[in-house]
Short mmCIF file of C-alpha atoms and ligand atoms in Angstrom, two decimals:
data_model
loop_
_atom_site.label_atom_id
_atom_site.label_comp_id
_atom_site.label_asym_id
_atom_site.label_seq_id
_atom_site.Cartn_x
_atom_site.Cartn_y
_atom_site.Cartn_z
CA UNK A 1037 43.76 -10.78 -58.53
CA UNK A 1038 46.29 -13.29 -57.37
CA UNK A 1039 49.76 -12.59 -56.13
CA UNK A 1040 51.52 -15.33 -56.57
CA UNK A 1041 50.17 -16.96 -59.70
CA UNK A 1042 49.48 -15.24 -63.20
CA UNK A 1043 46.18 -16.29 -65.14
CA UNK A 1044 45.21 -16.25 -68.66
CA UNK A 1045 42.84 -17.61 -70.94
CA UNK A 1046 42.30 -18.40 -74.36
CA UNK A 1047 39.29 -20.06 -76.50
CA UNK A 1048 39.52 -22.42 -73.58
CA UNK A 1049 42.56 -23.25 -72.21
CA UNK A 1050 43.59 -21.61 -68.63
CA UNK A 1051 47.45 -20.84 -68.94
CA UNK A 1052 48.62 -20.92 -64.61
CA UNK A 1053 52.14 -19.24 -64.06
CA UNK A 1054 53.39 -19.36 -60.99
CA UNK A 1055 55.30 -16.42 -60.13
CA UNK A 1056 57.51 -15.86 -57.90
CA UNK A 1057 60.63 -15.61 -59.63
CA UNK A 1058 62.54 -14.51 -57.22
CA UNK A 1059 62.69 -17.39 -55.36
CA UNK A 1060 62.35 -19.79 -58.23
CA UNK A 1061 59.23 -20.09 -57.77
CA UNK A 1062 58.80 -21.82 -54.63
CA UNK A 1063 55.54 -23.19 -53.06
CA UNK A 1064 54.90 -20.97 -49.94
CA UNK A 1065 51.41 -21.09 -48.49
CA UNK A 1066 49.96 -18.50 -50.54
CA UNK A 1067 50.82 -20.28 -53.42
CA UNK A 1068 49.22 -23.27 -52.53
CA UNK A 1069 45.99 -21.36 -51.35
CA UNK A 1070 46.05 -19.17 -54.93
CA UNK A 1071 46.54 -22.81 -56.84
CA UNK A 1072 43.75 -24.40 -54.75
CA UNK A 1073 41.16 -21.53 -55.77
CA UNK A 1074 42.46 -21.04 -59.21
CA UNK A 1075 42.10 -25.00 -59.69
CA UNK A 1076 38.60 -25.32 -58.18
CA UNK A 1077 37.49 -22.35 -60.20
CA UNK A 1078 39.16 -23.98 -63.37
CA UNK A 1079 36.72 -27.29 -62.42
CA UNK A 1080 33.62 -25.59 -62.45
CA UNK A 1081 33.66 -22.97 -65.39
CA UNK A 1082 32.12 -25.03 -68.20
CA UNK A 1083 34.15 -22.47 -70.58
CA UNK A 1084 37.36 -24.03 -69.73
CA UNK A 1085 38.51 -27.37 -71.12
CA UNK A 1086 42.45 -27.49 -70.52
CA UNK A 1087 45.24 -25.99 -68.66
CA UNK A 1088 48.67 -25.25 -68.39
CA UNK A 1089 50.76 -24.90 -65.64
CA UNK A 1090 54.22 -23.26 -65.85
CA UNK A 1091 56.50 -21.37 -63.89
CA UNK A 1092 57.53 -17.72 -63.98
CA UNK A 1093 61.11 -17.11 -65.69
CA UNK A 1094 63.82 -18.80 -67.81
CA UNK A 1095 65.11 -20.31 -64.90
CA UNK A 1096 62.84 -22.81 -62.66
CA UNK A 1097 59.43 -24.61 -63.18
CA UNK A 1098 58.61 -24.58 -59.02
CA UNK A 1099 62.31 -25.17 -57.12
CA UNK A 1100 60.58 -26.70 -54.01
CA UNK A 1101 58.70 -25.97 -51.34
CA UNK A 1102 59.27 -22.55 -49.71
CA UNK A 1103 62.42 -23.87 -47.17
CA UNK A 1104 62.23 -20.46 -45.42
CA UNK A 1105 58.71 -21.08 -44.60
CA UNK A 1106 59.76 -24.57 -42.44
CA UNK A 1107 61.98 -22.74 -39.64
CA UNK A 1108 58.83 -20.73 -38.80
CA UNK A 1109 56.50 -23.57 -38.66
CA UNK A 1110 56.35 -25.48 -35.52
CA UNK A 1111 57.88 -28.58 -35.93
CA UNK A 1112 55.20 -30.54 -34.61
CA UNK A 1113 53.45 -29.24 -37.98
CA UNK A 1114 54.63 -31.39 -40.73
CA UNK A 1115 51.85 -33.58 -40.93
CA UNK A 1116 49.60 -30.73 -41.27
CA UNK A 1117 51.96 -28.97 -43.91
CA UNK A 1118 52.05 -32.38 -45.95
CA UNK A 1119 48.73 -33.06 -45.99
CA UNK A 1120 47.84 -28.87 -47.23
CA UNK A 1121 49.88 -30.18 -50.74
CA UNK A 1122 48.63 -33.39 -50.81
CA UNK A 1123 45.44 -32.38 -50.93
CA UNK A 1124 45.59 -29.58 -53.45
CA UNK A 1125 48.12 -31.94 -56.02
CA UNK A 1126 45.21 -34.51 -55.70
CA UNK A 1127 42.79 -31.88 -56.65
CA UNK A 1128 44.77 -31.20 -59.82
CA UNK A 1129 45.05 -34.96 -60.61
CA UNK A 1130 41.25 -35.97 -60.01
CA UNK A 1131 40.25 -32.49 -62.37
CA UNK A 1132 38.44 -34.43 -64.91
CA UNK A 1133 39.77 -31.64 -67.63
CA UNK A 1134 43.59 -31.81 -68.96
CA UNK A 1135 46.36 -30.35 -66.81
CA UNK A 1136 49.56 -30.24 -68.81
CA UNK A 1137 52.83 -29.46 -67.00
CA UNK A 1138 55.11 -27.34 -69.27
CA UNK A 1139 58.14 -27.18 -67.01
CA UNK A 1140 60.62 -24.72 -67.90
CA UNK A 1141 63.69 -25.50 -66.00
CA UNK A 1142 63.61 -26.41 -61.98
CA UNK A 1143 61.04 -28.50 -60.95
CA UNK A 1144 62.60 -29.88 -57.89
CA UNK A 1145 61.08 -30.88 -54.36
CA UNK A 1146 57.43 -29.47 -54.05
CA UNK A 1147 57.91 -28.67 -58.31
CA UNK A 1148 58.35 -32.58 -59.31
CA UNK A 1149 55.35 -33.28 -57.17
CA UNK A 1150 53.13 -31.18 -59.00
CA UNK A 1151 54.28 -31.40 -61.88
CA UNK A 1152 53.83 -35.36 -61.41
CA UNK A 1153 50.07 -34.51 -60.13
CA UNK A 1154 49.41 -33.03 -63.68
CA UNK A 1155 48.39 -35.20 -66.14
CA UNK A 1156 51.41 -35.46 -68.09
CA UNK A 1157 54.90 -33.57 -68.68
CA UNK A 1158 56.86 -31.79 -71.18
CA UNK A 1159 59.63 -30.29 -70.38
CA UNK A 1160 62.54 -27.69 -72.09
CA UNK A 1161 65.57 -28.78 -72.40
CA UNK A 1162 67.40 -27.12 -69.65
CA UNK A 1163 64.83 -29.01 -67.07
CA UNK A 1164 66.20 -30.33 -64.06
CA UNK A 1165 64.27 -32.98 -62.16
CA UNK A 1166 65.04 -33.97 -58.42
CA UNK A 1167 63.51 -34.58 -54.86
CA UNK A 1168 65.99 -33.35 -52.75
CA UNK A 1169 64.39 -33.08 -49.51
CA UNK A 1170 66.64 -35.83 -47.82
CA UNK A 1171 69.54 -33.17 -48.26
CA UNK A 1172 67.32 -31.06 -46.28
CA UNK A 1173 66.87 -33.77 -43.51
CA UNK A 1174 63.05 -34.62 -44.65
CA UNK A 1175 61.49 -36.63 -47.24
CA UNK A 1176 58.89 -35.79 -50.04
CA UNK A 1177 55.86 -34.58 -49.00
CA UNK A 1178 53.18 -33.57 -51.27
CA UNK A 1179 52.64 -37.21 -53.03
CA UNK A 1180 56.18 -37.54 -54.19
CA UNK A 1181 56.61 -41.03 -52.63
CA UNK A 1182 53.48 -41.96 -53.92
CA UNK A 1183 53.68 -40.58 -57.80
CA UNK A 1184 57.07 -40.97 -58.32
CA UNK A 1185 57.31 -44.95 -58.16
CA UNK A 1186 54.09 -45.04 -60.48
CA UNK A 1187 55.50 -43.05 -62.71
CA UNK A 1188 59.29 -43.89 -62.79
CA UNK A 1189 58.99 -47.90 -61.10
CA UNK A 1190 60.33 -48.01 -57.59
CA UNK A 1191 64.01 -48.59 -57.93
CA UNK A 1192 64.43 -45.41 -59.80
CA UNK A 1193 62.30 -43.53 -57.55
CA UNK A 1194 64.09 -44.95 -54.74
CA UNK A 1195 67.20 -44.03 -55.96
CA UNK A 1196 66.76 -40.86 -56.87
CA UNK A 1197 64.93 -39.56 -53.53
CA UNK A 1198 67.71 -41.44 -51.96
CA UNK A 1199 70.45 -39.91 -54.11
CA UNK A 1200 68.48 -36.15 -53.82
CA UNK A 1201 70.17 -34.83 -56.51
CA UNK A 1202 68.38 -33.41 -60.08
CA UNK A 1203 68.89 -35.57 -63.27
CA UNK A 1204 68.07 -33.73 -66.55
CA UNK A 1205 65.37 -33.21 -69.14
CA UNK A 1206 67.19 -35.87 -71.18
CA UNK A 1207 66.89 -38.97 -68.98
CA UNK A 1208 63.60 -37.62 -67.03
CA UNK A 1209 62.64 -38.55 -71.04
CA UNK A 1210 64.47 -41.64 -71.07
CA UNK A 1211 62.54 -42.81 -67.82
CA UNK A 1212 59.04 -41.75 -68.64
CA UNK A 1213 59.28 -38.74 -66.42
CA UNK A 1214 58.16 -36.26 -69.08
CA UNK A 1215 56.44 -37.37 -72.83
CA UNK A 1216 58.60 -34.67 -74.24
CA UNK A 1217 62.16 -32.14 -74.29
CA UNK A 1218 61.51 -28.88 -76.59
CA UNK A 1219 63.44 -26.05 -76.92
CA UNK A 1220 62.72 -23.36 -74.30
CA UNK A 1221 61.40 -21.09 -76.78
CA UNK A 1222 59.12 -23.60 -77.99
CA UNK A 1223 58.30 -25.60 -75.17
CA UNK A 1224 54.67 -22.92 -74.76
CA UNK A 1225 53.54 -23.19 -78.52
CA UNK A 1226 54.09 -26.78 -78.04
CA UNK A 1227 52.09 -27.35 -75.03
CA UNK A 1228 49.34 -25.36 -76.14
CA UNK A 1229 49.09 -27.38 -79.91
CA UNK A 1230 49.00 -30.46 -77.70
CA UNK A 1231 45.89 -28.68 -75.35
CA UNK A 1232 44.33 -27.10 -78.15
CA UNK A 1233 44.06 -30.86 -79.96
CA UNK A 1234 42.97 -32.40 -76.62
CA UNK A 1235 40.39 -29.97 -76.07
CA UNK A 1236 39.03 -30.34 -79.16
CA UNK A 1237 37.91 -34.26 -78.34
CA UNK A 1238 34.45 -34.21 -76.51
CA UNK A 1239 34.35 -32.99 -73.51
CA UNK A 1240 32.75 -36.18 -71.42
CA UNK A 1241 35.28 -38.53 -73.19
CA UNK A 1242 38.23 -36.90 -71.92
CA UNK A 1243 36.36 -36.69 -68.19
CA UNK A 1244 35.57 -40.12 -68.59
CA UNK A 1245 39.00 -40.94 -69.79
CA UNK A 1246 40.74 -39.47 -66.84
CA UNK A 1247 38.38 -40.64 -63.71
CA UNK A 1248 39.20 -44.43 -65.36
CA UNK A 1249 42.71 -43.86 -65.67
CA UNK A 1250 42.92 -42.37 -62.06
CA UNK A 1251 40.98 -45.15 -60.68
CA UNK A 1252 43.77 -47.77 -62.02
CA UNK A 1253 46.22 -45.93 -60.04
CA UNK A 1254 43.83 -45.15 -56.57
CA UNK A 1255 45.60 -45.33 -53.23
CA UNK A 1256 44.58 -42.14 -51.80
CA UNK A 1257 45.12 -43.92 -48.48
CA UNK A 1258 47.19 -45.72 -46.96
CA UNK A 1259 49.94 -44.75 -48.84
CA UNK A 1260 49.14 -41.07 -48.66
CA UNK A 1261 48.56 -41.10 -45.20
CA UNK A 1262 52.10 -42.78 -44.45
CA UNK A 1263 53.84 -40.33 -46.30
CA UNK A 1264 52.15 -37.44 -44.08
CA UNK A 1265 53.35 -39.39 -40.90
CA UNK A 1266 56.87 -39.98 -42.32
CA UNK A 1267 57.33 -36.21 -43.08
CA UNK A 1268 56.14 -35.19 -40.02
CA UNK A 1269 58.52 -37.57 -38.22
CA UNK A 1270 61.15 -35.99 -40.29
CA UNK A 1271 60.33 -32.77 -39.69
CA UNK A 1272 60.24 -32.97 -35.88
CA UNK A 1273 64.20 -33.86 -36.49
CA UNK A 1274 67.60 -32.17 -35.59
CA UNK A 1275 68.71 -33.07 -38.92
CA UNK A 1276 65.50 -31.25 -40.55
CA UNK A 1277 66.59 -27.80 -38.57
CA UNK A 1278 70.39 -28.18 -39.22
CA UNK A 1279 69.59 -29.06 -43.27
CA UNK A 1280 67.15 -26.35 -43.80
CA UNK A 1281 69.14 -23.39 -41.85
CA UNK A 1282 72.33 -24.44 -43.96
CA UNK A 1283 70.37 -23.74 -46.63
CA UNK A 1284 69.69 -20.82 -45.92
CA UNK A 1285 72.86 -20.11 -44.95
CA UNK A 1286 74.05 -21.13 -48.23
CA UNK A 1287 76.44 -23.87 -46.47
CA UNK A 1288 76.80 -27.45 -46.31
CA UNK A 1289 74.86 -29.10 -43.53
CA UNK A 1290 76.32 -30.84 -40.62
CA UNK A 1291 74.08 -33.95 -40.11
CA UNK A 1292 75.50 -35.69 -37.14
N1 LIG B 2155 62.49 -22.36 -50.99
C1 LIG B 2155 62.77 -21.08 -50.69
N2 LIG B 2155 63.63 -20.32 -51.38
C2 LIG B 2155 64.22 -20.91 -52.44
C3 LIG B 2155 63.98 -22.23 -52.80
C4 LIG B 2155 63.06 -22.97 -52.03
N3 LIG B 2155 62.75 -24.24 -52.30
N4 LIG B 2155 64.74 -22.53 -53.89
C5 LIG B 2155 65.42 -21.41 -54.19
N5 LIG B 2155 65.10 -20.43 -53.32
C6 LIG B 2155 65.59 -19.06 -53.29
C7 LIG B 2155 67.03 -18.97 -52.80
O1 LIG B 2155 67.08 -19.01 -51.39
C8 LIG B 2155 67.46 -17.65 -53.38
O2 LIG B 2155 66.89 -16.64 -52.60
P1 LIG B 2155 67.78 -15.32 -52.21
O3 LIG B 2155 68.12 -14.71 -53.55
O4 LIG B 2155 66.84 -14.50 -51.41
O5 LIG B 2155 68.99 -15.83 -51.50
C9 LIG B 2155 66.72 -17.63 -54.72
O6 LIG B 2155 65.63 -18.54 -54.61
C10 LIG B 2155 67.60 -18.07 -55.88
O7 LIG B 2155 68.10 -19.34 -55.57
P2 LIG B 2155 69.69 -19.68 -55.57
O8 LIG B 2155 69.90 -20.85 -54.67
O9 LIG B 2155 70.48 -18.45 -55.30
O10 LIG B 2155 69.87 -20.09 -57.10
P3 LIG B 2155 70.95 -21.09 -57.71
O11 LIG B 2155 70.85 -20.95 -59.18
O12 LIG B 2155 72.28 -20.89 -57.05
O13 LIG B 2155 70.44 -22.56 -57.29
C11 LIG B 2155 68.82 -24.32 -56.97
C12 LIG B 2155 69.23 -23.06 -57.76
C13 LIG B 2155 67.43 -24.71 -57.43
C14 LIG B 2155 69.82 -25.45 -57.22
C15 LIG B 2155 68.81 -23.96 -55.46
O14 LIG B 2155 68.06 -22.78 -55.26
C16 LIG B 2155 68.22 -25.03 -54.58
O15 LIG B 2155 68.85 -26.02 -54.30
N6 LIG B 2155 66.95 -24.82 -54.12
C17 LIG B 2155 66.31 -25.68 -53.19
C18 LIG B 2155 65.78 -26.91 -53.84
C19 LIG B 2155 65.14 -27.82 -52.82
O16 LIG B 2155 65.78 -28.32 -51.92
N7 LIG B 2155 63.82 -28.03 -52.96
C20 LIG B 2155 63.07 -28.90 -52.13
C21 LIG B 2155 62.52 -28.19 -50.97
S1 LIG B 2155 61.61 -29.30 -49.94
#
């Protein structure tokens, strides 16, 4: 039914895998249009209490967003390309139902951003954690400048978007990133103990529990809206083209 993602359920709780292993996973527009029906539809079916989002593989949670999708889009595009994952990672954090993030290795970029839109984290022990887009001549896009301070306080954050390299399942644990570091192998069973206990609790509690949490933490604004404009401005860049082809050119960029 979907190509990108892989669906299951079970006495209740939606498993989401997104798969696309070969390219660790990455967030290309179909995946974003698969997650944005597959999370509305998880919303509305009063059969489903809880879900789980993972990624495909040993190897990556969600490694970004798709970089070979940004050459082809016009560069006058990033707001609109921001605001497309903004909007579906705020759909996943407003779902008034649990939305655990088990992430299994990579969750870099586009991956840290959803799995920070979920409503918490655990994470296996080879998880690496990172927003590396200023390697790549941008900045976070889809809520990372947002979440990540909230979650992390602001000097971390800063640092580490500033830094834009990964730091590991250990001290994402240490810093409140993720609640919890399993084994790989039992990073699943985990989760879905956790989910099954949750979603045992009644149902308008837990909605209740969430819309009051969320409101604490409302700024769907201004700050939102400044990170759209910021990544657009970045994207309309030199640097942004000459980061994103050495990429994919698997060399080191030449920012001038
Ligand atoms: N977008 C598109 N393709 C991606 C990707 C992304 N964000 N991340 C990885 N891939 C692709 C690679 O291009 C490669 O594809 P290929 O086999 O067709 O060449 C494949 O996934 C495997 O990745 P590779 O880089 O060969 O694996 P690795 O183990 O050497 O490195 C990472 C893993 C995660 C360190 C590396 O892939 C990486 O840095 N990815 C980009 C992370 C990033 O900048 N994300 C933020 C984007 S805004």
């Amino acid at each position: 039914m979907y190509s990108t993602l892989i669906i299951a359920s079970n006495e209740g709780l939606l498993n989401i895998v997104i798969n696309r292993p070969d390219k660790l996973n990455a967030l290309n527009t179909t995946v974003l249009e698969e997650l944005k029906e597959v999370v509305q539809k998880f919303k509305n079916d009063p059969a489903l209490k809880g879900a789980i989002i993972t990624g495909a593989g040993e190897k990556s949670f969600v490694a970004g967003a798709d970089i070979g999708g940004f050459l082809q889009a016009e560069r006058s595009q990033g707001e609109e390309l921001a605001r497309k994952g903004q909007e579906i990672f705020s759909m996943i954090e407003e779902t008034e139902k649990p939305i655990l993030a088990a992430v299994n290795g990579y969750a870099l970029g586009g991956g840290c951003e959803l799995a920070m839109s979920c409503h918490f984290r655990y994470a296996s022990e080879n998880a690496r954690f990172g927003q590396p887009e200023i390697n790549l001549g941008i900045i976070p896009g889809y809520g990372g400048t947002q979440r990540l301070p909230k979650l992390i306080g602001r000097g971390r954050a800063l640092e580490m978007m500033l830094r834009g390299d990964a730091i590991d399942a250990a001290e994402a644990y240490r810093i409140g990133l993720v609640n919890k570091v399993l084994a790989a192998e039992k990073l699943m069973e985990e989760a879905e103990a956790t989910m099954r206990l949750i979603i045992s609790k009644p149902a308008p509690a837990i909605a209740a529990l969430i819309k009051a949490t969320n409101a604490g933490f409302e700024d769907k604004g201004y700050g939102f809206e400044q990170e759209a404009k910021s990544f657009a401005k970045a994207f309309s860049t030199d640097e942004m083209v000459e980061g994103v082809t050495a990429f994919l050119e698997k060399r080191k960029p030449n920012f001038k």
